[in-house]
């Protein structure tokens, strides 16, 4: 058992300049008041890939957890992979640098391993001094607050990303939530090819064409919300009936392997070639989510789980922007 746990840690923590550790720790929705301790515990349990974002509103606390872990010798900075993301209000080229500098300051780091464009959505600029994180509303105090787009082309945003890459503030740069058309467009003008595509992906949203296009262009993929609906229940963006964990193909694979349904779904994500960033604040779940390297799913099991695809997207600006931010703003067809 001890040998298996050590092997799991070795495999989940693999890091090179171009290879992200396959099992990360997602920081979305972690409450600031417990975030530092949760990050410290994750690192203590062997996680070396942390997925952060300015919009999560907890990077200062993430930085506190990282600093304490480094000071206590749990790992070195070189062994840690830290990702953060550029928010929509800082898409203009001149705003990218102050955005990453703010994240670095909060995280108490000199560089990021990976910096991503969070959404292919440009919103009207909100200075850091005015409100941080800026969120989706341009003016939350307005009588009728709403999201306000900005006329900033994605090509300009990528120029800003290439600037901070050249400055050494982000060792790698990439994008989130792009579709195939936007990726084709990005590759037509990028001087620095995106080093990562981060997308929602789980058995109900397999994204096969996008994964195939990324593979053709040697762009690794990270899957957020790898357990699907579970990430969205508390936000009323999904129902318990939409949980993939109760599907027969998942339950049968769990029974055969002696693993939990969640481990089966996470293993499916890794086995199809994506990194995954499950989120939890419970130590027992942290351990469970990382114990994915002492079993494999059969080809038949992989195919049956993939066949659950419904193209069900839980994180869709075309839905939540209209519902919560008073503007219809679709980015997917």
mmCIF file of C-alpha atoms in Angstrom:
data_model
loop_
_atom_site.group_PDB
_atom_site.id
_atom_site.type_symbol
_atom_site.label_atom_id
_atom_site.label_comp_id
_atom_site.label_asym_id
_atom_site.label_seq_id
_atom_site.Cartn_x
_atom_site.Cartn_y
_atom_site.Cartn_z
ATOM 1 C CA UNK A 1 0.000 0.000 0.000
ATOM 2 C CA UNK A 2 2.798 2.438 0.894
ATOM 3 C CA UNK A 3 4.531 1.674 -2.424
ATOM 4 C CA UNK A 4 1.279 2.349 -4.306
ATOM 5 C CA UNK A 5 0.798 5.697 -2.554
ATOM 6 C CA UNK A 6 4.380 6.715 -3.362
ATOM 7 C CA UNK A 7 3.927 5.700 -7.009
ATOM 8 C CA UNK A 8 0.695 7.702 -7.160
ATOM 9 C CA UNK A 9 2.495 10.795 -5.884
ATOM 10 C CA UNK A 10 5.309 10.334 -8.390
ATOM 11 C CA UNK A 11 2.889 10.079 -11.301
ATOM 12 C CA UNK A 12 0.512 12.871 -10.280
ATOM 13 C CA UNK A 13 3.367 15.269 -9.622
ATOM 14 C CA UNK A 14 5.322 14.865 -12.865
ATOM 15 C CA UNK A 15 6.424 18.328 -13.964
ATOM 16 C CA UNK A 16 8.639 19.535 -16.738
ATOM 17 C CA UNK A 17 8.712 22.884 -18.475
ATOM 18 C CA UNK A 18 6.239 21.576 -21.040
ATOM 19 C CA UNK A 19 4.265 18.951 -19.104
ATOM 20 C CA UNK A 20 1.670 19.851 -16.520
ATOM 21 C CA UNK A 21 1.077 17.435 -13.614
ATOM 22 C CA UNK A 22 -1.956 15.428 -14.710
ATOM 23 C CA UNK A 23 -3.931 15.774 -11.466
ATOM 24 C CA UNK A 24 -4.325 19.325 -10.282
ATOM 25 C CA UNK A 25 -6.137 20.997 -7.442
ATOM 26 C CA UNK A 26 -8.890 23.386 -8.526
ATOM 27 C CA UNK A 27 -9.278 26.555 -6.450
ATOM 28 C CA UNK A 28 -12.607 27.823 -7.799
ATOM 29 C CA UNK A 29 -15.191 28.459 -5.046
ATOM 30 C CA UNK A 30 -12.761 27.841 -2.169
ATOM 31 C CA UNK A 31 -13.838 30.273 0.587
ATOM 32 C CA UNK A 32 -11.118 32.828 1.412
ATOM 33 C CA UNK A 33 -11.411 32.133 5.134
ATOM 34 C CA UNK A 34 -10.345 28.488 4.724
ATOM 35 C CA UNK A 35 -8.449 28.686 1.440
ATOM 36 C CA UNK A 36 -4.905 29.033 2.838
ATOM 37 C CA UNK A 37 -5.278 25.957 5.041
ATOM 38 C CA UNK A 38 -6.898 23.986 2.206
ATOM 39 C CA UNK A 39 -4.056 24.818 -0.201
ATOM 40 C CA UNK A 40 -1.483 23.879 2.423
ATOM 41 C CA UNK A 41 -3.234 20.556 3.022
ATOM 42 C CA UNK A 42 -3.406 19.813 -0.697
ATOM 43 C CA UNK A 43 0.336 20.394 -1.061
ATOM 44 C CA UNK A 44 0.974 18.304 2.062
ATOM 45 C CA UNK A 45 -0.984 15.436 0.489
ATOM 46 C CA UNK A 46 1.111 15.565 -2.669
ATOM 47 C CA UNK A 47 -0.618 17.964 -5.056
ATOM 48 C CA UNK A 48 1.851 19.995 -7.081
ATOM 49 C CA UNK A 49 -0.512 21.535 -9.627
ATOM 50 C CA UNK A 50 -2.678 24.424 -8.411
ATOM 51 C CA UNK A 51 -5.269 25.983 -10.718
ATOM 52 C CA UNK A 52 -6.054 29.550 -9.695
ATOM 53 C CA UNK A 53 -7.590 32.681 -11.220
ATOM 54 C CA UNK A 54 -7.926 36.303 -10.269
ATOM 55 C CA UNK A 55 -11.707 36.006 -10.638
ATOM 56 C CA UNK A 56 -11.882 33.378 -7.893
ATOM 57 C CA UNK A 57 -11.268 36.117 -5.329
ATOM 58 C CA UNK A 58 -8.932 34.031 -3.178
ATOM 59 C CA UNK A 59 -5.450 34.391 -4.687
ATOM 60 C CA UNK A 60 -4.120 36.258 -1.655
ATOM 61 C CA UNK A 61 -5.114 33.318 0.535
ATOM 62 C CA UNK A 62 -3.769 30.822 -2.014
ATOM 63 C CA UNK A 63 -0.463 32.676 -1.800
ATOM 64 C CA UNK A 64 -0.483 32.392 1.975
ATOM 65 C CA UNK A 65 -0.974 28.637 1.741
ATOM 66 C CA UNK A 66 1.791 28.280 -0.852
ATOM 67 C CA UNK A 67 4.218 30.390 1.160
ATOM 68 C CA UNK A 68 3.638 28.379 4.329
ATOM 69 C CA UNK A 69 4.092 25.110 2.422
ATOM 70 C CA UNK A 70 7.350 26.321 0.877
ATOM 71 C CA UNK A 71 8.607 27.670 4.206
ATOM 72 C CA UNK A 72 7.831 24.335 5.864
ATOM 73 C CA UNK A 73 9.765 22.463 3.182
ATOM 74 C CA UNK A 74 6.814 20.492 1.801
ATOM 75 C CA UNK A 75 8.148 21.152 -1.699
ATOM 76 C CA UNK A 76 10.270 23.627 -3.620
ATOM 77 C CA UNK A 77 8.932 26.289 -5.962
ATOM 78 C CA UNK A 78 10.372 24.389 -8.930
ATOM 79 C CA UNK A 79 8.300 21.354 -7.966
ATOM 80 C CA UNK A 80 5.091 23.369 -7.923
ATOM 81 C CA UNK A 81 2.987 24.186 -10.985
ATOM 82 C CA UNK A 82 0.825 27.272 -10.513
ATOM 83 C CA UNK A 83 -1.700 28.409 -13.101
ATOM 84 C CA UNK A 84 -3.648 31.666 -13.042
ATOM 85 C CA UNK A 85 -5.904 33.445 -15.514
ATOM 86 C CA UNK A 86 -6.408 36.848 -17.107
ATOM 87 C CA UNK A 87 -9.837 38.270 -16.377
ATOM 88 C CA UNK A 88 -12.156 39.673 -19.028
ATOM 89 C CA UNK A 89 -11.788 43.310 -17.938
ATOM 90 C CA UNK A 90 -8.034 43.281 -18.667
ATOM 91 C CA UNK A 91 -8.054 42.166 -22.311
ATOM 92 C CA UNK A 92 -6.450 45.325 -23.746
ATOM 93 C CA UNK A 93 -2.754 44.792 -24.395
ATOM 94 C CA UNK A 94 -1.643 47.431 -21.883
ATOM 95 C CA UNK A 95 -3.784 45.890 -19.142
ATOM 96 C CA UNK A 96 -2.377 42.359 -19.271
ATOM 97 C CA UNK A 97 0.859 43.239 -17.474
ATOM 98 C CA UNK A 98 -0.761 44.876 -14.415
ATOM 99 C CA UNK A 99 -3.204 41.960 -14.233
ATOM 100 C CA UNK A 100 -0.496 39.311 -13.965
ATOM 101 C CA UNK A 101 1.549 41.506 -11.634
ATOM 102 C CA UNK A 102 -1.446 41.669 -9.280
ATOM 103 C CA UNK A 103 -1.842 37.890 -9.347
ATOM 104 C CA UNK A 104 1.864 37.385 -8.726
ATOM 105 C CA UNK A 105 1.774 39.818 -5.822
ATOM 106 C CA UNK A 106 -1.208 38.079 -4.244
ATOM 107 C CA UNK A 107 0.281 34.623 -4.820
ATOM 108 C CA UNK A 108 3.687 35.810 -3.507
ATOM 109 C CA UNK A 109 5.426 34.347 -6.548
ATOM 110 C CA UNK A 110 7.996 35.643 -9.031
ATOM 111 C CA UNK A 111 6.503 33.807 -12.014
ATOM 112 C CA UNK A 112 3.597 31.622 -13.051
ATOM 113 C CA UNK A 113 4.053 28.279 -14.730
ATOM 114 C CA UNK A 114 1.006 28.995 -16.864
ATOM 115 C CA UNK A 115 -1.165 32.058 -17.503
ATOM 116 C CA UNK A 116 -4.416 31.638 -19.409
ATOM 117 C CA UNK A 117 -6.969 33.905 -21.062
ATOM 118 C CA UNK A 118 -9.924 33.019 -18.844
ATOM 119 C CA UNK A 119 -12.718 33.582 -21.388
ATOM 120 C CA UNK A 120 -12.746 34.751 -25.010
ATOM 121 C CA UNK A 121 -14.823 37.657 -23.714
ATOM 122 C CA UNK A 122 -13.644 41.279 -23.463
ATOM 123 C CA UNK A 123 -15.434 43.404 -20.885
ATOM 124 C CA UNK A 124 -15.117 47.120 -20.203
ATOM 125 C CA UNK A 125 -11.971 47.878 -18.236
ATOM 126 C CA UNK A 126 -12.228 48.187 -14.458
ATOM 127 C CA UNK A 127 -9.007 49.419 -12.793
ATOM 128 C CA UNK A 128 -7.619 47.187 -10.052
ATOM 129 C CA UNK A 129 -7.773 50.172 -7.693
ATOM 130 C CA UNK A 130 -11.506 50.563 -8.357
ATOM 131 C CA UNK A 131 -12.588 46.965 -7.736
ATOM 132 C CA UNK A 132 -10.754 43.662 -7.578
ATOM 133 C CA UNK A 133 -11.633 41.142 -8.705
ATOM 134 C CA UNK A 134 -13.814 43.039 -11.141
ATOM 135 C CA UNK A 135 -16.402 40.322 -11.690
ATOM 136 C CA UNK A 136 -19.027 40.357 -14.419
ATOM 137 C CA UNK A 137 -20.901 43.593 -13.642
ATOM 138 C CA UNK A 138 -19.387 46.834 -14.886
ATOM 139 C CA UNK A 139 -20.968 48.726 -11.985
ATOM 140 C CA UNK A 140 -22.528 46.508 -9.314
ATOM 141 C CA UNK A 141 -23.961 49.602 -7.581
ATOM 142 C CA UNK A 142 -25.930 50.749 -10.632
ATOM 143 C CA UNK A 143 -29.730 50.731 -10.526
ATOM 144 C CA UNK A 144 -29.686 48.021 -13.215
ATOM 145 C CA UNK A 145 -26.195 46.471 -13.096
ATOM 146 C CA UNK A 146 -25.116 44.563 -16.164
ATOM 147 C CA UNK A 147 -22.184 43.105 -17.994
ATOM 148 C CA UNK A 148 -20.716 45.583 -20.520
ATOM 149 C CA UNK A 149 -18.556 44.203 -23.363
ATOM 150 C CA UNK A 150 -15.519 46.034 -24.756
ATOM 151 C CA UNK A 151 -14.306 46.244 -28.353
ATOM 152 C CA UNK A 152 -10.973 44.515 -27.838
ATOM 153 C CA UNK A 153 -9.997 41.856 -30.385
ATOM 154 C CA UNK A 154 -8.612 38.596 -29.060
ATOM 155 C CA UNK A 155 -5.505 39.122 -31.193
ATOM 156 C CA UNK A 156 -4.656 42.187 -29.108
ATOM 157 C CA UNK A 157 -5.155 40.228 -25.901
ATOM 158 C CA UNK A 158 -2.773 37.553 -27.159
ATOM 159 C CA UNK A 159 -0.164 40.235 -27.901
ATOM 160 C CA UNK A 160 -0.355 41.199 -24.239
ATOM 161 C CA UNK A 161 0.019 37.560 -23.259
ATOM 162 C CA UNK A 162 3.103 37.248 -25.454
ATOM 163 C CA UNK A 163 4.512 40.377 -23.775
ATOM 164 C CA UNK A 164 4.354 38.881 -20.288
ATOM 165 C CA UNK A 165 5.707 35.584 -21.612
ATOM 166 C CA UNK A 166 8.705 37.393 -23.090
ATOM 167 C CA UNK A 167 9.206 39.176 -19.769
ATOM 168 C CA UNK A 168 9.432 35.829 -17.957
ATOM 169 C CA UNK A 169 6.396 36.453 -15.773
ATOM 170 C CA UNK A 170 4.606 33.426 -17.241
ATOM 171 C CA UNK A 171 6.684 30.493 -18.410
ATOM 172 C CA UNK A 172 3.828 29.367 -20.608
ATOM 173 C CA UNK A 173 0.653 31.003 -21.897
ATOM 174 C CA UNK A 174 -2.597 29.555 -23.132
ATOM 175 C CA UNK A 175 -6.354 29.922 -23.338
ATOM 176 C CA UNK A 176 -9.566 28.741 -21.704
ATOM 177 C CA UNK A 177 -13.027 28.209 -23.086
ATOM 178 C CA UNK A 178 -12.051 28.613 -26.754
ATOM 179 C CA UNK A 179 -13.903 26.698 -29.441
ATOM 180 C CA UNK A 180 -12.405 25.184 -32.595
ATOM 181 C CA UNK A 181 -12.980 28.321 -34.674
ATOM 182 C CA UNK A 182 -11.251 30.577 -32.164
ATOM 183 C CA UNK A 183 -8.343 28.147 -31.882
ATOM 184 C CA UNK A 184 -7.873 28.107 -35.667
ATOM 185 C CA UNK A 185 -7.885 31.903 -35.606
ATOM 186 C CA UNK A 186 -5.419 32.104 -32.705
ATOM 187 C CA UNK A 187 -2.971 29.777 -34.433
ATOM 188 C CA UNK A 188 -3.073 31.998 -37.534
ATOM 189 C CA UNK A 189 -1.571 35.002 -35.741
ATOM 190 C CA UNK A 190 0.177 33.723 -32.606
ATOM 191 C CA UNK A 191 3.948 34.158 -32.505
ATOM 192 C CA UNK A 192 3.940 32.069 -29.335
ATOM 193 C CA UNK A 193 1.725 29.023 -29.769
ATOM 194 C CA UNK A 194 -0.688 28.437 -26.883
ATOM 195 C CA UNK A 195 0.812 25.915 -24.493
ATOM 196 C CA UNK A 196 -2.521 24.861 -23.015
ATOM 197 C CA UNK A 197 -6.224 24.721 -23.771
ATOM 198 C CA UNK A 198 -8.371 24.568 -20.638
ATOM 199 C CA UNK A 199 -11.991 23.569 -21.232
ATOM 200 C CA UNK A 200 -14.978 22.069 -19.511
ATOM 201 C CA UNK A 201 -14.836 18.348 -20.244
ATOM 202 C CA UNK A 202 -16.511 15.333 -18.633
ATOM 203 C CA UNK A 203 -18.514 12.324 -19.849
ATOM 204 C CA UNK A 204 -21.533 14.521 -20.634
ATOM 205 C CA UNK A 205 -19.343 16.947 -22.621
ATOM 206 C CA UNK A 206 -16.570 14.983 -24.279
ATOM 207 C CA UNK A 207 -15.487 17.724 -26.742
ATOM 208 C CA UNK A 208 -13.978 15.211 -29.165
ATOM 209 C CA UNK A 209 -13.467 17.582 -32.155
ATOM 210 C CA UNK A 210 -11.727 20.178 -29.988
ATOM 211 C CA UNK A 211 -9.499 17.576 -28.338
ATOM 212 C CA UNK A 212 -8.604 16.185 -31.761
ATOM 213 C CA UNK A 213 -7.726 19.655 -33.071
ATOM 214 C CA UNK A 214 -5.561 20.327 -30.028
ATOM 215 C CA UNK A 215 -3.768 17.008 -30.505
ATOM 216 C CA UNK A 216 -3.121 17.828 -34.171
ATOM 217 C CA UNK A 217 -1.416 21.032 -33.046
ATOM 218 C CA UNK A 218 0.408 19.536 -30.036
ATOM 219 C CA UNK A 219 -1.574 21.627 -27.560
ATOM 220 C CA UNK A 220 -2.186 19.879 -24.217
ATOM 221 C CA UNK A 221 -5.670 20.053 -22.704
ATOM 222 C CA UNK A 222 -6.769 20.550 -19.107
ATOM 223 C CA UNK A 223 -10.328 19.569 -18.227
ATOM 224 C CA UNK A 224 -12.102 21.657 -15.628
ATOM 225 C CA UNK A 225 -15.248 20.384 -13.907
ATOM 226 C CA UNK A 226 -14.102 16.810 -14.693
ATOM 227 C CA UNK A 227 -16.947 15.400 -12.590
ATOM 228 C CA UNK A 228 -19.552 17.421 -14.456
ATOM 229 C CA UNK A 229 -22.640 18.460 -12.528
ATOM 230 C CA UNK A 230 -21.055 18.137 -9.085
ATOM 231 C CA UNK A 231 -19.260 21.464 -9.532
ATOM 232 C CA UNK A 232 -22.512 23.291 -10.198
ATOM 233 C CA UNK A 233 -25.084 21.903 -7.768
ATOM 234 C CA UNK A 234 -24.482 24.598 -5.146
ATOM 235 C CA UNK A 235 -24.836 27.282 -7.832
ATOM 236 C CA UNK A 236 -28.186 25.912 -9.023
ATOM 237 C CA UNK A 237 -26.643 25.429 -12.460
ATOM 238 C CA UNK A 238 -27.195 21.660 -12.381
ATOM 239 C CA UNK A 239 -29.403 19.118 -10.658
ATOM 240 C CA UNK A 240 -28.480 15.992 -8.737
ATOM 241 C CA UNK A 241 -30.249 13.963 -11.432
ATOM 242 C CA UNK A 242 -27.565 15.125 -13.882
ATOM 243 C CA UNK A 243 -24.748 13.472 -11.950
ATOM 244 C CA UNK A 244 -22.717 11.137 -14.130
ATOM 245 C CA UNK A 245 -21.720 9.111 -11.081
ATOM 246 C CA UNK A 246 -24.968 7.149 -11.105
ATOM 247 C CA UNK A 247 -24.650 6.015 -14.715
ATOM 248 C CA UNK A 248 -24.556 2.246 -15.161
ATOM 249 C CA UNK A 249 -21.337 2.225 -17.182
ATOM 250 C CA UNK A 250 -19.574 4.175 -14.426
ATOM 251 C CA UNK A 251 -20.967 1.958 -11.658
ATOM 252 C CA UNK A 252 -19.944 -1.220 -13.476
ATOM 253 C CA UNK A 253 -16.393 0.051 -13.972
ATOM 254 C CA UNK A 254 -16.235 1.064 -10.318
ATOM 255 C CA UNK A 255 -17.343 -2.405 -9.243
ATOM 256 C CA UNK A 256 -14.771 -4.134 -11.473
ATOM 257 C CA UNK A 257 -11.863 -1.934 -10.384
ATOM 258 C CA UNK A 258 -12.803 -1.599 -6.731
ATOM 259 C CA UNK A 259 -12.741 2.185 -7.089
ATOM 260 C CA UNK A 260 -15.362 4.844 -6.436
ATOM 261 C CA UNK A 261 -17.514 6.182 -9.283
ATOM 262 C CA UNK A 262 -15.735 9.548 -8.957
ATOM 263 C CA UNK A 263 -12.351 7.868 -9.356
ATOM 264 C CA UNK A 264 -13.594 6.079 -12.461
ATOM 265 C CA UNK A 265 -14.743 9.338 -14.064
ATOM 266 C CA UNK A 266 -11.502 11.116 -13.152
ATOM 267 C CA UNK A 267 -9.469 8.186 -14.475
ATOM 268 C CA UNK A 268 -11.461 8.398 -17.729
ATOM 269 C CA UNK A 269 -10.353 12.030 -18.007
ATOM 270 C CA UNK A 270 -6.681 11.231 -17.491
ATOM 271 C CA UNK A 271 -6.735 8.122 -19.640
ATOM 272 C CA UNK A 272 -8.079 10.087 -22.611
ATOM 273 C CA UNK A 273 -5.046 12.351 -22.343
ATOM 274 C CA UNK A 274 -6.227 15.420 -20.460
ATOM 275 C CA UNK A 275 -5.012 16.887 -17.201
ATOM 276 C CA UNK A 276 -7.820 17.308 -14.669
ATOM 277 C CA UNK A 277 -8.428 19.817 -11.881
ATOM 278 C CA UNK A 278 -11.030 18.478 -9.443
ATOM 279 C CA UNK A 279 -11.874 20.699 -6.492
ATOM 280 C CA UNK A 280 -12.639 19.733 -2.923
ATOM 281 C CA UNK A 281 -11.994 21.092 0.550
ATOM 282 C CA UNK A 282 -12.158 17.666 2.215
ATOM 283 C CA UNK A 283 -8.809 15.884 2.830
ATOM 284 C CA UNK A 284 -10.376 12.462 2.292
ATOM 285 C CA UNK A 285 -11.630 13.582 -1.125
ATOM 286 C CA UNK A 286 -8.220 15.051 -1.966
ATOM 287 C CA UNK A 287 -6.701 11.630 -1.351
ATOM 288 C CA UNK A 288 -9.433 9.872 -3.322
ATOM 289 C CA UNK A 289 -9.174 12.242 -6.290
ATOM 290 C CA UNK A 290 -5.430 11.655 -6.581
ATOM 291 C CA UNK A 291 -5.497 7.841 -6.312
ATOM 292 C CA UNK A 292 -5.923 7.258 -10.016
ATOM 293 C CA UNK A 293 -2.709 5.590 -11.107
ATOM 294 C CA UNK A 294 -3.016 2.047 -9.764
ATOM 295 C CA UNK A 295 -5.764 0.994 -12.156
ATOM 296 C CA UNK A 296 -6.832 1.360 -15.778
ATOM 297 C CA UNK A 297 -10.160 1.332 -17.558
ATOM 298 C CA UNK A 298 -10.593 -1.114 -20.403
ATOM 299 C CA UNK A 299 -11.165 0.094 -23.945
ATOM 300 C CA UNK A 300 -14.791 -1.006 -23.660
ATOM 301 C CA UNK A 301 -15.223 0.938 -20.419
ATOM 302 C CA UNK A 302 -13.645 4.040 -21.932
ATOM 303 C CA UNK A 303 -15.973 3.806 -24.935
ATOM 304 C CA UNK A 304 -19.106 3.242 -22.862
ATOM 305 C CA UNK A 305 -18.334 6.232 -20.636
ATOM 306 C CA UNK A 306 -17.568 8.411 -23.658
ATOM 307 C CA UNK A 307 -20.898 7.322 -25.144
ATOM 308 C CA UNK A 308 -22.640 9.179 -22.295
ATOM 309 C CA UNK A 309 -21.900 12.435 -24.121
ATOM 310 C CA UNK A 310 -24.892 14.782 -24.320
ATOM 311 C CA UNK A 311 -23.000 17.947 -25.244
ATOM 312 C CA UNK A 312 -24.218 19.178 -21.846
ATOM 313 C CA UNK A 313 -22.290 22.303 -20.940
ATOM 314 C CA UNK A 314 -22.742 23.486 -17.351
ATOM 315 C CA UNK A 315 -20.442 26.523 -17.590
ATOM 316 C CA UNK A 316 -21.988 28.438 -20.493
ATOM 317 C CA UNK A 317 -21.857 32.257 -20.693
ATOM 318 C CA UNK A 318 -24.698 32.086 -23.185
ATOM 319 C CA UNK A 319 -26.859 30.897 -20.285
ATOM 320 C CA UNK A 320 -25.467 32.366 -17.075
ATOM 321 C CA UNK A 321 -24.679 35.862 -18.410
ATOM 322 C CA UNK A 322 -28.327 36.336 -19.389
ATOM 323 C CA UNK A 323 -29.601 34.848 -16.137
ATOM 324 C CA UNK A 324 -27.236 36.550 -13.694
ATOM 325 C CA UNK A 325 -25.584 39.506 -15.426
ATOM 326 C CA UNK A 326 -28.372 40.962 -17.543
ATOM 327 C CA UNK A 327 -26.768 40.415 -20.926
ATOM 328 C CA UNK A 328 -27.097 37.586 -23.416
ATOM 329 C CA UNK A 329 -23.514 36.768 -24.420
ATOM 330 C CA UNK A 330 -23.125 33.359 -26.089
ATOM 331 C CA UNK A 331 -19.680 32.109 -27.121
ATOM 332 C CA UNK A 332 -20.716 28.576 -28.159
ATOM 333 C CA UNK A 333 -23.209 27.540 -30.834
#
